[in-house]
PDB file of C-alpha atoms in Angstrom:
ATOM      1  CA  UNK A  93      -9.558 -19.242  55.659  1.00 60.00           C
ATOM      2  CA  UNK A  94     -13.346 -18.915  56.161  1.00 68.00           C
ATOM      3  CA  UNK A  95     -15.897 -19.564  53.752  1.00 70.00           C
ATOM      4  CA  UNK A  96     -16.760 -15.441  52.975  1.00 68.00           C
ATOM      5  CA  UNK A  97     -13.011 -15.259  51.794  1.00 75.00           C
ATOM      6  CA  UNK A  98     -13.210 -18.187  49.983  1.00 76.00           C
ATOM      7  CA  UNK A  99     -15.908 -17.517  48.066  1.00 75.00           C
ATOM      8  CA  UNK A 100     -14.762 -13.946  47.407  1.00 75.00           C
ATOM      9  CA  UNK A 101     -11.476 -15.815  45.977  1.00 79.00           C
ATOM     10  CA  UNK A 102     -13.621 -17.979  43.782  1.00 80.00           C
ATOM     11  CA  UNK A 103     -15.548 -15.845  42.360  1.00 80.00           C
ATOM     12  CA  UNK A 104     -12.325 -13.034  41.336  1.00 81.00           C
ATOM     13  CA  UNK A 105     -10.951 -15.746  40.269  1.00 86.00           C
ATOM     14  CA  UNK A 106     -14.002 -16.788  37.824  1.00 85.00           C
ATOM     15  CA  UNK A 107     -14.026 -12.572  36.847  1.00 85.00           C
ATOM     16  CA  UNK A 108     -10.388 -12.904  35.509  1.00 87.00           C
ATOM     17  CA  UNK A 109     -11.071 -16.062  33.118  1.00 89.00           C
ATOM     18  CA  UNK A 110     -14.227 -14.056  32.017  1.00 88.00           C
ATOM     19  CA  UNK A 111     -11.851 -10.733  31.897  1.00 89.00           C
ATOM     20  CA  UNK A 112      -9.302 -12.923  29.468  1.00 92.00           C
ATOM     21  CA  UNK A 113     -12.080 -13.810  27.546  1.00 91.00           C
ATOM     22  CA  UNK A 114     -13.316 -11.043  27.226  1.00 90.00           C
ATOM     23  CA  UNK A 115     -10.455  -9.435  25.532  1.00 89.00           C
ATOM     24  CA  UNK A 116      -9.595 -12.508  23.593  1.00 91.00           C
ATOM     25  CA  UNK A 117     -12.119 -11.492  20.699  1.00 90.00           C
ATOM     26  CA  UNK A 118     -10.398  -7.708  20.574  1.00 89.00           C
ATOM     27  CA  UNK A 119      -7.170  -8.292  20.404  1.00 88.00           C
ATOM     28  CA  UNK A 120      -7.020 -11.151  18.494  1.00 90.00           C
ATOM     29  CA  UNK A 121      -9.970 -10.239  15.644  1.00 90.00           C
ATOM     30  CA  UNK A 122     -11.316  -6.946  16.047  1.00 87.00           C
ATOM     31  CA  UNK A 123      -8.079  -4.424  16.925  1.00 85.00           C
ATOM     32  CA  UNK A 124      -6.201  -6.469  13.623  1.00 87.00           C
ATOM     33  CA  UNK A 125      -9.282  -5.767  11.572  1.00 87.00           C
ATOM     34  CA  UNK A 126      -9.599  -1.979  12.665  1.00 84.00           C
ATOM     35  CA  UNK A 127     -12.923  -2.287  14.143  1.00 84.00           C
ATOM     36  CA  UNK A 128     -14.629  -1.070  16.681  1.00 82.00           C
ATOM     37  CA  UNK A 129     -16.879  -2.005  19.342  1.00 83.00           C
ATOM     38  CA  UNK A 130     -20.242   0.452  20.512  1.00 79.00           C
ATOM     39  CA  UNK A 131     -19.288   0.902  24.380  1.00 78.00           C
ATOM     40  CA  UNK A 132     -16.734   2.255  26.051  1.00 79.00           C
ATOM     41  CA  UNK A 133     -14.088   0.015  25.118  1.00 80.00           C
ATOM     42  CA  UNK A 134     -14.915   1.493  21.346  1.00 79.00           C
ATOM     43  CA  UNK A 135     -14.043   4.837  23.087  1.00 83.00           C
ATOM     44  CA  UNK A 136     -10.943   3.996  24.225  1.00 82.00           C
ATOM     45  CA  UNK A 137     -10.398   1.984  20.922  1.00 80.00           C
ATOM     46  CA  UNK A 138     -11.021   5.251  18.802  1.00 82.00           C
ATOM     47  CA  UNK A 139      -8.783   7.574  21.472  1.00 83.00           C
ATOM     48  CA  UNK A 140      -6.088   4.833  20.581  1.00 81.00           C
ATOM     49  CA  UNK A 141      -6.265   5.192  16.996  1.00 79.00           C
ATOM     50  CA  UNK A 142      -6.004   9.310  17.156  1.00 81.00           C
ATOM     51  CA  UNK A 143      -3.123   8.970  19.230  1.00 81.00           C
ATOM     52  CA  UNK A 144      -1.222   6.169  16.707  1.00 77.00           C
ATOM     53  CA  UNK A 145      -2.394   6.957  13.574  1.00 73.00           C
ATOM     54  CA  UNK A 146      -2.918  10.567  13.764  1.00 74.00           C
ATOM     55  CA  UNK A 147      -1.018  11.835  16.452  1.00 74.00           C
ATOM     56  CA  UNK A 148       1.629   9.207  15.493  1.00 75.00           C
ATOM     57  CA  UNK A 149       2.828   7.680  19.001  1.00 72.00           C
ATOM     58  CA  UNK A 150       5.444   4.927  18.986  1.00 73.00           C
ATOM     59  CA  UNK A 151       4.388   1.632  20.407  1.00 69.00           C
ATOM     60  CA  UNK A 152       5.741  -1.745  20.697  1.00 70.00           C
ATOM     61  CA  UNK A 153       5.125  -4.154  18.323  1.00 71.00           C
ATOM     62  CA  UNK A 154       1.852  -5.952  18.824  1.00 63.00           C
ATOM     63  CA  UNK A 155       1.026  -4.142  22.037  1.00 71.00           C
ATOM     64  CA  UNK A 156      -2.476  -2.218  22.327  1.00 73.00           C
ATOM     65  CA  UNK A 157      -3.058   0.751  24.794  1.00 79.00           C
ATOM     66  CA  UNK A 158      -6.311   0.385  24.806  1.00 78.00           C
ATOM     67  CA  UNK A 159      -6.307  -1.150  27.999  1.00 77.00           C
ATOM     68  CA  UNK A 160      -4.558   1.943  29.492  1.00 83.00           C
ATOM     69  CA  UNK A 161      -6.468   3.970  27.722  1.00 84.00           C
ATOM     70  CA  UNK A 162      -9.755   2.207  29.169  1.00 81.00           C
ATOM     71  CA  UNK A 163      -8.424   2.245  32.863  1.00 82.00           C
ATOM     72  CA  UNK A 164      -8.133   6.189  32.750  1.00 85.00           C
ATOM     73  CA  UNK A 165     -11.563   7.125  31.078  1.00 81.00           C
ATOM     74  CA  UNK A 166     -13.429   4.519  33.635  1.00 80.00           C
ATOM     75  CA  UNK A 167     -11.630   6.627  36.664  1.00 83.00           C
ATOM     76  CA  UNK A 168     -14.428   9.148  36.971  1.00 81.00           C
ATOM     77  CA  UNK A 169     -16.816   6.887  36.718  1.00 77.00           C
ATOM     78  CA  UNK A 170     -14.764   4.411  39.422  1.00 78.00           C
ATOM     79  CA  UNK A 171     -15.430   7.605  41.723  1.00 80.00           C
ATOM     80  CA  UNK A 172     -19.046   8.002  40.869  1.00 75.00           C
ATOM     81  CA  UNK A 173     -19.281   4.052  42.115  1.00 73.00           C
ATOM     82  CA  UNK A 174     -17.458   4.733  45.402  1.00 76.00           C
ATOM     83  CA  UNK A 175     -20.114   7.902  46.095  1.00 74.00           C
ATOM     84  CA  UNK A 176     -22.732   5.953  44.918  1.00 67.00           C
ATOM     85  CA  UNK A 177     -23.252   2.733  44.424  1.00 67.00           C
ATOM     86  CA  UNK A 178     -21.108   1.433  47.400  1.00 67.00           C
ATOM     87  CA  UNK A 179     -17.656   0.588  48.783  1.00 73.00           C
ATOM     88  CA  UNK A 180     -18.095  -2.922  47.765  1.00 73.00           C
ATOM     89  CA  UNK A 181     -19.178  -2.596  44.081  1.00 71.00           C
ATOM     90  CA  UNK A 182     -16.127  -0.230  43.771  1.00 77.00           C
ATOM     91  CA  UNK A 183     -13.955  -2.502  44.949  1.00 81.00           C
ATOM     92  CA  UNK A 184     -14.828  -5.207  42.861  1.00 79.00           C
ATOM     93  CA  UNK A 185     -15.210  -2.844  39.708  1.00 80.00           C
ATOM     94  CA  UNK A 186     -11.631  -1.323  40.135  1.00 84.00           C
ATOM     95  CA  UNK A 187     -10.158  -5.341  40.309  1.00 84.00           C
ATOM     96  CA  UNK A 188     -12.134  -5.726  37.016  1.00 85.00           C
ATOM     97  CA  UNK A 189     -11.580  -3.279  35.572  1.00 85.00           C
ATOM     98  CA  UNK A 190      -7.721  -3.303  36.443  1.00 86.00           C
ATOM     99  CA  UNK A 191      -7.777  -6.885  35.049  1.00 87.00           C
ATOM    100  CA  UNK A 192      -9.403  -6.475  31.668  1.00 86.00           C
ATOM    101  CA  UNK A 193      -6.716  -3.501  31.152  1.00 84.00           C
ATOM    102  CA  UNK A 194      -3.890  -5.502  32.029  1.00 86.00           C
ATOM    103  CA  UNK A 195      -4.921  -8.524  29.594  1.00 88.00           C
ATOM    104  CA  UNK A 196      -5.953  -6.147  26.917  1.00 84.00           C
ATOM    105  CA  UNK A 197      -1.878  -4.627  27.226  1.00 83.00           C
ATOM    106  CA  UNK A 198      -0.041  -8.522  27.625  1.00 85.00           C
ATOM    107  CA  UNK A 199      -1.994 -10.227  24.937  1.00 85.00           C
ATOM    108  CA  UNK A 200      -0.050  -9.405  21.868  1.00 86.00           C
ATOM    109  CA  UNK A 201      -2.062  -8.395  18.491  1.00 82.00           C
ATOM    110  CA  UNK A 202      -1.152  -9.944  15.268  1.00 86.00           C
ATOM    111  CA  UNK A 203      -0.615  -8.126  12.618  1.00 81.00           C
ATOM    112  CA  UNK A 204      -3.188 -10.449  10.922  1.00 84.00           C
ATOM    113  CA  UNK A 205      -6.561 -11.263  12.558  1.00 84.00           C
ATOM    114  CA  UNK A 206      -6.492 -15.175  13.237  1.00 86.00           C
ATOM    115  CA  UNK A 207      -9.885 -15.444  11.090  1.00 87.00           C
ATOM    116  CA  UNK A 208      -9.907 -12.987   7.689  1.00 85.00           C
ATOM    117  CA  UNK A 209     -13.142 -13.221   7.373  1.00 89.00           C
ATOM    118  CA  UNK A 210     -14.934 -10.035   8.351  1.00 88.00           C
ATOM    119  CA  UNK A 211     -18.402 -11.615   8.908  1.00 91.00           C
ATOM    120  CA  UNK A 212     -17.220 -15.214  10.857  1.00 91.00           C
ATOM    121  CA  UNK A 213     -14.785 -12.869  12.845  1.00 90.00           C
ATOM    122  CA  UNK A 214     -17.661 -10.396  14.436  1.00 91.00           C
ATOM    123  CA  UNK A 215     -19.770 -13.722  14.596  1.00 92.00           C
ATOM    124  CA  UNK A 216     -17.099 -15.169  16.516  1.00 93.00           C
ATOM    125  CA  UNK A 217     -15.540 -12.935  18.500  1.00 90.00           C
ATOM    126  CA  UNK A 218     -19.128 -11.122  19.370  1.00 89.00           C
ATOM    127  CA  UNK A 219     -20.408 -14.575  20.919  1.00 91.00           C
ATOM    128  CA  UNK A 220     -16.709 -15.162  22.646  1.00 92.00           C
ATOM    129  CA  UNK A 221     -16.529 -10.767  24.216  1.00 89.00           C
ATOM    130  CA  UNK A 222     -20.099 -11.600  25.686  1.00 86.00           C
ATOM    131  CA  UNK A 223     -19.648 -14.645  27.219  1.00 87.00           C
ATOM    132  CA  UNK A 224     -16.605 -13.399  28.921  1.00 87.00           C
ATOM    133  CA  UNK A 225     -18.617 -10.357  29.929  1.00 83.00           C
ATOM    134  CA  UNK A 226     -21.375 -12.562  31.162  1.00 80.00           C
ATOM    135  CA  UNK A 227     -19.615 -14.587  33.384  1.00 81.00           C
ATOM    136  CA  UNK A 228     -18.394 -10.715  34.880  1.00 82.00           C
ATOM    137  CA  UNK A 229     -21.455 -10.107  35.501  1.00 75.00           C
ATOM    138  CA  UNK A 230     -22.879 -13.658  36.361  1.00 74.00           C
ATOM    139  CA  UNK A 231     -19.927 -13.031  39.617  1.00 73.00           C
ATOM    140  CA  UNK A 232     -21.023  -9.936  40.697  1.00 69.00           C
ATOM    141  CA  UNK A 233     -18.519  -7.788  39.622  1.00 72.00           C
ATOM    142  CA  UNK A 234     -18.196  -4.993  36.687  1.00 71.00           C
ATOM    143  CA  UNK A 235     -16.361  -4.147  33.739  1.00 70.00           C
ATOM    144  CA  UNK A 236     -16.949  -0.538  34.864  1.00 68.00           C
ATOM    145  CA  UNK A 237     -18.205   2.046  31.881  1.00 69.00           C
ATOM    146  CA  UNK A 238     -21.621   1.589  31.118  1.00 68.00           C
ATOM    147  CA  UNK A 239     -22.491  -1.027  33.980  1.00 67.00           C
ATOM    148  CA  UNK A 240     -21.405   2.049  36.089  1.00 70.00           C
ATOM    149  CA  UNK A 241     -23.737   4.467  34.417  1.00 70.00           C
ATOM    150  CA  UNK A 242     -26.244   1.943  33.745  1.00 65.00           C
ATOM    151  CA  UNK A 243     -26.415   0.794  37.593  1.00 64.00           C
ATOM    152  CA  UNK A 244     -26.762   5.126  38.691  1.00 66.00           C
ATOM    153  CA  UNK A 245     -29.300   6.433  36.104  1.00 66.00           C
ATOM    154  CA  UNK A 246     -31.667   2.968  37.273  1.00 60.00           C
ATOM    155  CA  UNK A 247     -31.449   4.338  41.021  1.00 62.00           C
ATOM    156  CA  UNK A 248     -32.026   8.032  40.174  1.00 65.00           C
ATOM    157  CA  UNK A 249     -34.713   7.047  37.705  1.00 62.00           C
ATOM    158  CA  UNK A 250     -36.733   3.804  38.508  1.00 54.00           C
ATOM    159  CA  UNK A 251     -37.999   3.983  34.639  1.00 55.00           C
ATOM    160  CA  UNK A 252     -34.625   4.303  32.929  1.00 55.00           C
ATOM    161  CA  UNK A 253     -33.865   2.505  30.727  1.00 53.00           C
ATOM    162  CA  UNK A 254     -29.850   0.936  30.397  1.00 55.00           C
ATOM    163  CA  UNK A 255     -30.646   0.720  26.784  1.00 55.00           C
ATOM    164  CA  UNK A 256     -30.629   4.204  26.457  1.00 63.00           C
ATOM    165  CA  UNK A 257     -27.140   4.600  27.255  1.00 67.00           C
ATOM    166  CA  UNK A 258     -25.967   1.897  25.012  1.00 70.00           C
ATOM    167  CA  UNK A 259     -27.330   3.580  22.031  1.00 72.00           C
ATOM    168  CA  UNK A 260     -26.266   7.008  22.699  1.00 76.00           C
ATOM    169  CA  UNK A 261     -22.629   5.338  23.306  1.00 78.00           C
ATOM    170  CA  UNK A 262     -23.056   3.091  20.172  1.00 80.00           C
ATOM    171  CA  UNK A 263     -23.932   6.637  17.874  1.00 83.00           C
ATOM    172  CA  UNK A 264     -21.317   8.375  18.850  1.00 82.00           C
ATOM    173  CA  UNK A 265     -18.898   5.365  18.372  1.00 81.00           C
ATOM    174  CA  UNK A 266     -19.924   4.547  15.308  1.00 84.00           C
ATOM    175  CA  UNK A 267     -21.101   8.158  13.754  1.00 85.00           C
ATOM    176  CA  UNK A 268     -16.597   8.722  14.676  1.00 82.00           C
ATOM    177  CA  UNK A 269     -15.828   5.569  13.054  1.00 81.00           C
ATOM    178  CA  UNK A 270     -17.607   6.926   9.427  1.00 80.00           C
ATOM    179  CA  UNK A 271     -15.275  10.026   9.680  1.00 81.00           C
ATOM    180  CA  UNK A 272     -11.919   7.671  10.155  1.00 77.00           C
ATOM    181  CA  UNK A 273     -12.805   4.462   7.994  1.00 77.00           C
ATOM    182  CA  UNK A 274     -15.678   3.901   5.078  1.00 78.00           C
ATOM    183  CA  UNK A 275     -19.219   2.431   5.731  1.00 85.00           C
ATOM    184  CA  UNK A 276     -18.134  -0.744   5.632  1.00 87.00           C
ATOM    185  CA  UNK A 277     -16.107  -0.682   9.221  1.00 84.00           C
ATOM    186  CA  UNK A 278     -18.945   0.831  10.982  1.00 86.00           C
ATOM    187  CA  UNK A 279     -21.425  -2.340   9.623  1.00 88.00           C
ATOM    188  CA  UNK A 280     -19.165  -5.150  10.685  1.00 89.00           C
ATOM    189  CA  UNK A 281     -18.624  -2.929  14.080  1.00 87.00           C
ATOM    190  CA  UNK A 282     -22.524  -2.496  14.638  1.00 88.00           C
ATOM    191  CA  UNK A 283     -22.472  -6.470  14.206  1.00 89.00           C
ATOM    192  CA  UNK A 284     -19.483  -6.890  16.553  1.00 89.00           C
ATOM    193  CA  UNK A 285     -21.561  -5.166  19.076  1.00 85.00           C
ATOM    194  CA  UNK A 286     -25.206  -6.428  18.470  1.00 85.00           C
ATOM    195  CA  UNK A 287     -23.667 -10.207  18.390  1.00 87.00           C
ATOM    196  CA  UNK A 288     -22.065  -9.201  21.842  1.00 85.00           C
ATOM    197  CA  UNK A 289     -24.662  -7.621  23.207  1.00 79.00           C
ATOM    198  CA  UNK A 290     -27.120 -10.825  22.364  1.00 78.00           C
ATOM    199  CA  UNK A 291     -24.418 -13.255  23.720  1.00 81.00           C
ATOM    200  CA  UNK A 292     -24.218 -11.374  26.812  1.00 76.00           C
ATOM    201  CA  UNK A 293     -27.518 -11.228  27.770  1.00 69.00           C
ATOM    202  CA  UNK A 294     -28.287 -15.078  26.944  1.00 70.00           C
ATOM    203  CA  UNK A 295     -25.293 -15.588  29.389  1.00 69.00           C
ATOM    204  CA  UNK A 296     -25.957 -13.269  31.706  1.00 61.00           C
ATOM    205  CA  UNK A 297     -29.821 -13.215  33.215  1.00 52.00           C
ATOM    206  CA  UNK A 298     -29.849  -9.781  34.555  1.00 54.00           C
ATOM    207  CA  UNK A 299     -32.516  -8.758  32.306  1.00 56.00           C
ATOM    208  CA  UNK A 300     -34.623 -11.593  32.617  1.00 62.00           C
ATOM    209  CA  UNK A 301     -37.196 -10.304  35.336  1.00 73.00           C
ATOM    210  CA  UNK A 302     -38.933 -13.581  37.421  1.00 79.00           C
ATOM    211  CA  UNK A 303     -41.776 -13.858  39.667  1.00 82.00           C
ATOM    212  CA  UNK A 304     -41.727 -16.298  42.500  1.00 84.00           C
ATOM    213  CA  UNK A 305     -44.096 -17.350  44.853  1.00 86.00           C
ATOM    214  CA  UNK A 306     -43.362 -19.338  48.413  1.00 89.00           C
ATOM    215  CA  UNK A 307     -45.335 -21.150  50.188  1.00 89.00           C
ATOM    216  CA  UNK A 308     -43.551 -22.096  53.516  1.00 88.00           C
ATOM    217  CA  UNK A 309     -44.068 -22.703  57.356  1.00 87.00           C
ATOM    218  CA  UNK A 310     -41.329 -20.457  58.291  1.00 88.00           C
ATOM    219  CA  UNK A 311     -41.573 -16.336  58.387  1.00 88.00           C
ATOM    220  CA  UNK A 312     -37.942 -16.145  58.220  1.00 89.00           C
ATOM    221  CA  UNK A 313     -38.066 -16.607  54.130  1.00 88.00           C
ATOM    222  CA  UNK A 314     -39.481 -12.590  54.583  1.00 89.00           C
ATOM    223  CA  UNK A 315     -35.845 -11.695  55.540  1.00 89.00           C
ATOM    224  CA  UNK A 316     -34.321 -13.746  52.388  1.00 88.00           C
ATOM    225  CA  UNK A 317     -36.421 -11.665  49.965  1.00 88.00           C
ATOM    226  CA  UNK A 318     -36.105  -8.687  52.041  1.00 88.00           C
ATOM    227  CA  UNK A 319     -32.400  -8.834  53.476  1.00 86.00           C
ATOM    228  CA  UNK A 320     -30.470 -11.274  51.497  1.00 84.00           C
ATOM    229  CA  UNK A 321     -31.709  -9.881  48.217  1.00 83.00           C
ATOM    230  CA  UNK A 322     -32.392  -6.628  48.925  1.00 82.00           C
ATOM    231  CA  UNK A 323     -36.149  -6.984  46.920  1.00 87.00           C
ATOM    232  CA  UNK A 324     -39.355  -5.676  47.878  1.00 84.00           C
ATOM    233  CA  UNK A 325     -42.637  -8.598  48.033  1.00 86.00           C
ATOM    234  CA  UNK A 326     -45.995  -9.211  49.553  1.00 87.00           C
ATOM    235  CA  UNK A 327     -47.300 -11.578  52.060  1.00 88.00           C
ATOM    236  CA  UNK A 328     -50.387 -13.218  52.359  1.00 89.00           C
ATOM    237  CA  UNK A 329     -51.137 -15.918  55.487  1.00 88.00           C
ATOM    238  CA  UNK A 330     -52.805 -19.513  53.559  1.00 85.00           C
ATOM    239  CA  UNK A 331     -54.022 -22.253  54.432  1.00 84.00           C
ATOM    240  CA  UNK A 332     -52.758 -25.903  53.412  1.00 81.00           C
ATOM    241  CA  UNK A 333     -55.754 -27.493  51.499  1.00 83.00           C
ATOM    242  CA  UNK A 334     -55.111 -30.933  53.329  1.00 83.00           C
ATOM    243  CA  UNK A 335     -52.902 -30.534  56.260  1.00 81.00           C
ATOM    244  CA  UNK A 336     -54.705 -27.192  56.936  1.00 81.00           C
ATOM    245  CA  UNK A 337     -51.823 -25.990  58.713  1.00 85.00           C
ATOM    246  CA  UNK A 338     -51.296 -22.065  58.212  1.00 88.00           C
ATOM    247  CA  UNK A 339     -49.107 -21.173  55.610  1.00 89.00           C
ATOM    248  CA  UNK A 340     -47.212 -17.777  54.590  1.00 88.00           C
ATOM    249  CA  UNK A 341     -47.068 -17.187  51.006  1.00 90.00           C
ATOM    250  CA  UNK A 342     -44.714 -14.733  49.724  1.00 90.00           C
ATOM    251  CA  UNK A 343     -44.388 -13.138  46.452  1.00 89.00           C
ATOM    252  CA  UNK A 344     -41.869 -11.203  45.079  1.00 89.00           C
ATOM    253  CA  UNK A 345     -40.449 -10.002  41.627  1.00 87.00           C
ATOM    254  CA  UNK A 346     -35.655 -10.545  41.035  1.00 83.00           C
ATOM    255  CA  UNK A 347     -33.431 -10.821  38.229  1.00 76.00           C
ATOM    256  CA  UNK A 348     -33.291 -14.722  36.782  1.00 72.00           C
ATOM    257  CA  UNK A 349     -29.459 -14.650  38.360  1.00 68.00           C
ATOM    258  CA  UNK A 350     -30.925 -14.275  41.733  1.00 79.00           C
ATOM    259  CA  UNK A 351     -33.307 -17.311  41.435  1.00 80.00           C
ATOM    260  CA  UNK A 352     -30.694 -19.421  42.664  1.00 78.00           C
ATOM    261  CA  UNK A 353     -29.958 -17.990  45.780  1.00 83.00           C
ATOM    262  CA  UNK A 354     -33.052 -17.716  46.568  1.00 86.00           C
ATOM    263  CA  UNK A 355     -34.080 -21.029  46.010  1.00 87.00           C
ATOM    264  CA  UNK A 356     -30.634 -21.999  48.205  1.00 87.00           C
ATOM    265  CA  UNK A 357     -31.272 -19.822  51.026  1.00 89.00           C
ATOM    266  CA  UNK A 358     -35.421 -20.567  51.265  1.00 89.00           C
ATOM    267  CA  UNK A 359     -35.065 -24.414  51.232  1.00 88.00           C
ATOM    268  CA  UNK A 360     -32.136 -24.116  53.869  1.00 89.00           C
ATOM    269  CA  UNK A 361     -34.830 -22.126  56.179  1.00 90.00           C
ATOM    270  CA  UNK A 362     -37.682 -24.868  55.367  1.00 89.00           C
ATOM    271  CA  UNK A 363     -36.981 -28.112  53.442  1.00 89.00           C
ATOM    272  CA  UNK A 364     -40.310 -29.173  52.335  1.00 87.00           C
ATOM    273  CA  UNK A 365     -40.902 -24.838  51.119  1.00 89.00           C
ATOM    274  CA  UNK A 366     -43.271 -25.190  47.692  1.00 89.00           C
ATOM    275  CA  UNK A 367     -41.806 -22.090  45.186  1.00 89.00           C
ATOM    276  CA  UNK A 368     -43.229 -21.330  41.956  1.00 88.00           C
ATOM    277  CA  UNK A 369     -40.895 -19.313  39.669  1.00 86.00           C
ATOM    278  CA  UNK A 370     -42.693 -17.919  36.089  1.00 82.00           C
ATOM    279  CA  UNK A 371     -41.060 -15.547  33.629  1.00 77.00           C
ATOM    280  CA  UNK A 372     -42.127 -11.917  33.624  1.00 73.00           C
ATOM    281  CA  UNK A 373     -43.036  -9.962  30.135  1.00 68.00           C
ATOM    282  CA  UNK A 374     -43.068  -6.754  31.748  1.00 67.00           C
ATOM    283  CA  UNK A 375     -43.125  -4.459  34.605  1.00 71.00           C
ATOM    284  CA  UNK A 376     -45.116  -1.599  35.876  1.00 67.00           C
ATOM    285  CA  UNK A 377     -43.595   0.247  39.048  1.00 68.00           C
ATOM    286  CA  UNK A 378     -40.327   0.301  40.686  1.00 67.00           C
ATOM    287  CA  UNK A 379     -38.008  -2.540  40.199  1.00 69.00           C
ATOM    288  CA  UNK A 380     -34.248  -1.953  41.268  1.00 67.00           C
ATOM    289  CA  UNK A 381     -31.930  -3.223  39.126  1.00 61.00           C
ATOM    290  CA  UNK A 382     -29.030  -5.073  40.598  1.00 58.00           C
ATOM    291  CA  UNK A 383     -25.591  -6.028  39.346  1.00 52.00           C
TER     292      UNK A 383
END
């Protein structure tokens, strides 16, 4: 087996221990406490609810269609992916997004949350759904649902903003939840969500934005920034203060989960490379967002 299909194994299998637990938190705290979260899983959530406690559909004991219910809602968007965001990010969303369904159906749902209390269980379970969601997204893969949308409104519009669709998701989630519970589901739901949301993007670095600058001997390190990561940068030609051998310095702007890589594939290219990394407040201009 070579390395590419070993590394592809390695990481699907790191996407279904985040998928697990993901789901964990849901179906162990948050379906038993008839709560919801503000994304598309709360869609599927509240479609689940209409069809067993309205519409009054027999299910097993302890089993939750949400997963199914999930999988079917995220197939127009699956399609979007394929048209266009590429054959490889569909693939790996459709594996995803098949996984977190099938764990949401086989892990059961007690009829009692394992932790009564409201508060410690969005705490909990909010920190626990975005790590598992992090290391998703830390592999390269996708959940589907709003990653989908997120990932096409940032190429049609350089200066859209995810966040956008979050909160139009997270009103309409929650603005349904006040006409099937009281106020009091949609708080500890909005704190389900905004603990998630804050786990997920300490564990995940996507919206970190980094500079780095390269100093190096070898011109090659242009096709890194350009080829392996798919960014855009600028080149200057320097001169070593000492040595004053000519230098290329590069800089270039990538998500904090690229650094790595980068750093990996520069030094393999030129061992003794200097690179400067610094944290960026904020951006002006183009920057393509990449799952």
């Amino acid at each position: 087996m070579d390395t590419a299909k070993k590394e592809f194994i390695k990481k699907q299998f790191l996407v279904g221990v985040g998928a697990i637990i993901f789901v964990l938190p849901y179906n162990l705290l948050i379906t038993p406490m008839h709560l919801y979260s503000g994304n598309f899983t709360g869609i599927a959530q509240i479609l689940r609810t209409l069809l067993v406690d309205y519409a009054h559909v027999a299910l097993p004991r302890g089993f939750d269609i949400t997963g199914i219910i999930l999988f079917l809602i995220n197939i127009p968007l699956l399609t979007l992916a394929f048209l266009k965001l590429g054959k490889f990010f569909f693939v790996k969303t459709v594996i995803t997004t098949a996984l977190i369904s099938l764990f949401f159906s086989l892990i059961p749902v007690p009829a009692e949350p394992i932790i009564s209390d409201p508060l410690t269980a969005c705490l909990i379970g909010g920190v626990v759904a975005g790590f598992g969601a992090g290391m998703i997204l830390r592999e390269g893969s996708s959940g589907g649902g709003l990653d989908i949308l997120g990932m096409y409104f940032a190429q049609k519009r350089p200066n859209f903003s995810v966040g956008k669709v979050v909160v139009i998701v997270a009103i309409f989630v929650f603005t349904t939840c006040l006409f099937l519970y009281d106020f009091e589901v949609v708080v500890y739901s909005a704190i389900f969500t905004f603990t998630s949301s804050f786990a997920l993007d300490r564990f995940h670095y996507q919206t970190v934005k980094v500079s780095a600058f390269i100093v190096t001997s070898n011109p090659e390190v242009a096709n890194v920034i350009t080829q392996d990561l798919s960014r855009g940068g600028t080149e200057w030609t320097g001169q070593g203060v000492y040595s004053h051998t000519k230098m290329h310095v590069y800089m270039t702007v990538l998500s904090k989960y690229e650094v790595n890589k980068l750093r990996r594939k520069v030094h393999a290219l030129d061992p003794h490379s200097f690179i400067a990394f610094q944290t960026v407040s904020a951006i002006e201009g183009y920057f393509q967002p990449h799952l």
